[in-house]
Amino acid sequence: FRVKTSSGMGSFGNFSQGVQVGFGNAAIFTRIKTHVGQAENNFPFTNPVLPGKPTVQLQHAALKQYGAMYELYGKWNKQQEAGLAVWYENSSRQIPAPVTAGTSAALQDDASLRVAAHWNYRGAKAEVPVKSGWFAEKLYYSDSLSGISSDNKAQTWFNTAETVFTRNKPFQFTVGCTN
């Protein structure tokens, strides 16, 4: 059984925290991870495009993030192992104005859910790795000052399998497919 925690604080409203809990043995292992973070990002900078190149404070640049991950790994015997991972991430950010513009109201929110699994067989003359995954991504952008908004969603599914034959080292022959 293992527990890890982390936290940090820094300049300009930077704060992060994470927790990880895992347990298992040589045959099976599972772990859960979570994290959260935020930053105001309101740092001072020299604006070279304004007369006199004044030092100004960055506005509308905050960031908030959180996520979680679950992992499960197992060894069925000396030749076979498998694993599963599921994770979710969410991020919200204010997008600051360019140095030539005065203000910004642009926002972007991202979210993703991902699932990946694998199985591996290792024999005396061949190795067979099989992998599959599904990703769902969402990105939302809006800027009330310009009247622009965009809502994008995407899903991706991938699969791959191959067989690696080893007759005499270092010579190998690989056959596989990916979609």
Short mmCIF file of C-alpha atoms in Angstrom, two decimals:
data_model
loop_
_atom_site.label_atom_id
_atom_site.label_comp_id
_atom_site.label_asym_id
_atom_site.label_seq_id
_atom_site.Cartn_x
_atom_site.Cartn_y
_atom_site.Cartn_z
CA PHE A 1 0.00 0.00 0.00
CA ARG A 2 1.42 3.37 -0.96
CA VAL A 3 0.17 6.96 -0.57
CA LYS A 4 1.84 10.04 -2.03
CA THR A 5 0.78 13.65 -1.72
CA SER A 6 2.19 16.78 -3.22
CA SER A 7 1.38 20.44 -3.02
CA GLY A 8 2.99 23.62 -4.14
CA MET A 9 2.53 27.34 -4.04
CA GLY A 10 4.28 29.99 -6.00
CA SER A 11 4.22 33.46 -7.40
CA PHE A 12 1.21 35.00 -9.13
CA GLY A 13 -1.41 32.83 -7.43
CA ASN A 14 0.16 29.52 -8.43
CA PHE A 15 -1.19 26.60 -6.37
CA SER A 16 -1.16 22.85 -7.04
CA GLN A 17 -2.06 19.74 -5.11
CA GLY A 18 -2.07 16.03 -5.88
CA VAL A 19 -2.84 12.71 -4.20
CA GLN A 20 -1.86 9.23 -5.33
CA VAL A 21 -2.96 5.95 -3.74
CA GLY A 22 -1.77 2.57 -4.97
CA PHE A 23 -1.63 -1.00 -3.79
CA GLY A 24 -0.87 -4.44 -5.16
CA ASN A 25 1.66 -7.20 -5.39
CA ALA A 26 3.71 -8.93 -8.09
CA ALA A 27 0.55 -10.25 -9.80
CA ILE A 28 -1.79 -7.23 -9.70
CA PHE A 29 -1.40 -3.52 -9.05
CA THR A 30 -3.87 -0.63 -9.02
CA ARG A 31 -3.43 3.10 -8.55
CA ILE A 32 -5.59 6.24 -8.42
CA LYS A 33 -4.13 9.71 -8.97
CA THR A 34 -5.83 13.10 -8.66
CA HIS A 35 -4.56 16.62 -9.09
CA VAL A 36 -5.80 20.19 -9.01
CA GLY A 37 -4.02 23.39 -9.90
CA GLN A 38 -4.60 27.06 -10.49
CA ALA A 39 -2.68 30.23 -11.20
CA GLU A 40 -3.62 33.88 -11.58
CA ASN A 41 -0.64 34.52 -13.90
CA ASN A 42 -0.91 38.25 -13.24
CA PHE A 43 2.80 38.94 -13.50
CA PRO A 44 4.36 42.30 -14.40
CA PHE A 45 6.08 42.73 -17.76
CA THR A 46 7.53 45.49 -19.90
CA ASN A 47 5.19 46.34 -22.75
CA PRO A 48 7.47 47.33 -25.66
CA VAL A 49 4.64 48.61 -27.88
CA LEU A 50 3.33 51.29 -25.51
CA PRO A 51 5.02 54.72 -25.41
CA GLY A 52 7.76 54.77 -22.79
CA LYS A 53 7.72 50.93 -22.57
CA PRO A 54 5.97 50.87 -19.19
CA THR A 55 5.82 47.92 -16.83
CA VAL A 56 2.24 46.64 -16.76
CA GLN A 57 0.52 43.72 -15.08
CA LEU A 58 -0.82 40.90 -17.22
CA GLN A 59 -4.61 40.76 -16.95
CA HIS A 60 -7.14 38.03 -17.70
CA ALA A 61 -4.66 35.12 -17.68
CA ALA A 62 -5.93 32.81 -14.91
CA LEU A 63 -5.79 29.04 -15.23
CA LYS A 64 -7.64 26.26 -13.37
CA GLN A 65 -7.04 22.54 -13.93
CA TYR A 66 -8.06 19.25 -12.37
CA GLY A 67 -7.90 15.62 -13.30
CA ALA A 68 -7.94 12.02 -12.16
CA MET A 69 -6.46 8.75 -13.39
CA TYR A 70 -7.12 5.10 -12.59
CA GLU A 71 -4.67 2.35 -13.53
CA LEU A 72 -4.90 -1.44 -13.22
CA TYR A 73 -2.08 -3.79 -14.21
CA GLY A 74 -1.86 -7.53 -13.91
CA LYS A 75 0.49 -10.41 -14.70
CA TRP A 76 -1.41 -13.60 -15.41
CA ASN A 77 1.75 -15.69 -15.61
CA LYS A 78 5.38 -15.30 -16.71
CA GLN A 79 4.29 -14.86 -20.33
CA GLN A 80 1.18 -12.65 -20.15
CA GLU A 81 0.42 -9.23 -18.73
CA ALA A 82 -2.38 -6.72 -19.23
CA GLY A 83 -3.23 -3.19 -18.21
CA LEU A 84 -6.02 -0.64 -18.22
CA ALA A 85 -5.83 3.12 -17.71
CA VAL A 86 -8.72 5.62 -17.53
CA TRP A 87 -8.12 9.33 -17.07
CA TYR A 88 -10.02 12.61 -17.16
CA GLU A 89 -8.56 16.10 -17.48
CA ASN A 90 -10.30 19.47 -17.33
CA SER A 91 -8.74 22.86 -17.91
CA SER A 92 -10.24 26.37 -17.91
CA ARG A 93 -8.17 29.34 -18.92
CA GLN A 94 -8.54 33.02 -19.53
CA ILE A 95 -6.70 34.12 -22.66
CA PRO A 96 -4.99 37.47 -22.19
CA ALA A 97 -5.10 40.24 -24.78
CA PRO A 98 -2.14 40.77 -27.12
CA VAL A 99 0.19 43.54 -25.97
CA THR A 100 -1.26 45.79 -28.71
CA ALA A 101 -4.86 45.39 -27.46
CA GLY A 102 -6.41 46.78 -24.32
CA THR A 103 -8.60 44.07 -22.82
CA SER A 104 -9.65 40.50 -23.38
CA ALA A 105 -12.72 38.45 -22.52
CA ALA A 106 -11.54 35.28 -24.29
CA LEU A 107 -12.00 31.99 -22.45
CA GLN A 108 -11.13 28.40 -23.30
CA ASP A 109 -12.36 25.23 -21.60
CA ASP A 110 -10.89 21.82 -22.45
CA ALA A 111 -12.02 18.41 -21.25
CA SER A 112 -10.77 14.97 -22.18
CA LEU A 113 -11.67 11.42 -21.23
CA ARG A 114 -9.24 8.70 -22.27
CA VAL A 115 -9.26 4.93 -21.92
CA ALA A 116 -6.35 2.69 -22.95
CA ALA A 117 -5.82 -1.04 -22.56
CA HIS A 118 -3.02 -3.41 -23.49
CA TRP A 119 -2.21 -7.11 -23.42
CA ASN A 120 1.24 -8.57 -23.95
CA TYR A 121 2.34 -12.16 -24.57
CA ARG A 122 6.04 -13.10 -24.47
CA GLY A 123 7.00 -16.52 -25.69
CA ALA A 124 10.33 -18.14 -26.48
CA LYS A 125 10.13 -17.31 -30.22
CA ALA A 126 7.48 -14.56 -30.39
CA GLU A 127 6.06 -11.54 -28.63
CA VAL A 128 2.47 -10.35 -29.23
CA PRO A 129 1.55 -6.85 -27.98
CA VAL A 130 -2.08 -5.74 -28.45
CA LYS A 131 -3.22 -2.20 -27.62
CA SER A 132 -6.53 -0.34 -27.82
CA GLY A 133 -7.63 3.12 -26.82
CA TRP A 134 -10.50 5.58 -26.99
CA PHE A 135 -10.18 9.34 -26.55
CA ALA A 136 -13.02 11.87 -26.24
CA GLU A 137 -11.93 15.50 -26.40
CA LYS A 138 -13.94 18.70 -26.01
CA LEU A 139 -12.71 22.26 -26.55
CA TYR A 140 -14.90 25.33 -26.04
CA TYR A 141 -13.70 28.84 -26.89
CA SER A 142 -15.59 32.08 -26.45
CA ASP A 143 -14.80 35.75 -26.71
CA SER A 144 -17.73 37.99 -25.79
CA LEU A 145 -15.92 41.14 -27.00
CA SER A 146 -15.56 39.86 -30.56
CA GLY A 147 -18.69 37.69 -30.57
CA ILE A 148 -16.71 34.58 -31.49
CA SER A 149 -17.40 31.17 -30.01
CA SER A 150 -16.48 27.64 -30.98
CA ASP A 151 -17.53 24.28 -29.55
CA ASN A 152 -15.43 21.37 -30.84
CA LYS A 153 -15.76 17.69 -29.97
CA ALA A 154 -13.68 14.79 -31.23
CA GLN A 155 -13.51 11.08 -30.60
CA THR A 156 -10.64 8.82 -31.57
CA TRP A 157 -10.41 5.06 -31.36
CA PHE A 158 -7.20 3.22 -32.12
CA ASN A 159 -6.19 -0.42 -32.13
CA THR A 160 -2.90 -2.07 -32.85
CA ALA A 161 -1.67 -5.65 -32.76
CA GLU A 162 1.55 -7.20 -33.92
CA THR A 163 3.62 -10.30 -33.63
CA VAL A 164 7.38 -10.11 -33.38
CA PHE A 165 9.07 -13.38 -34.33
CA THR A 166 12.63 -13.95 -33.16
CA ARG A 167 14.38 -16.92 -34.76
CA ASN A 168 18.01 -16.10 -34.09
CA LYS A 169 18.99 -12.92 -32.34
CA PRO A 170 19.42 -10.19 -33.54
CA PHE A 171 17.09 -11.02 -36.48
CA GLN A 172 13.39 -10.35 -36.04
CA PHE A 173 10.34 -10.46 -38.28
CA THR A 174 7.33 -8.29 -37.38
CA VAL A 175 3.76 -8.59 -38.66
CA GLY A 176 1.02 -6.28 -37.42
CA CYS A 177 -1.94 -4.09 -38.13
CA THR A 178 -3.17 -0.74 -36.90
CA ASN A 179 -6.49 1.02 -37.39
#
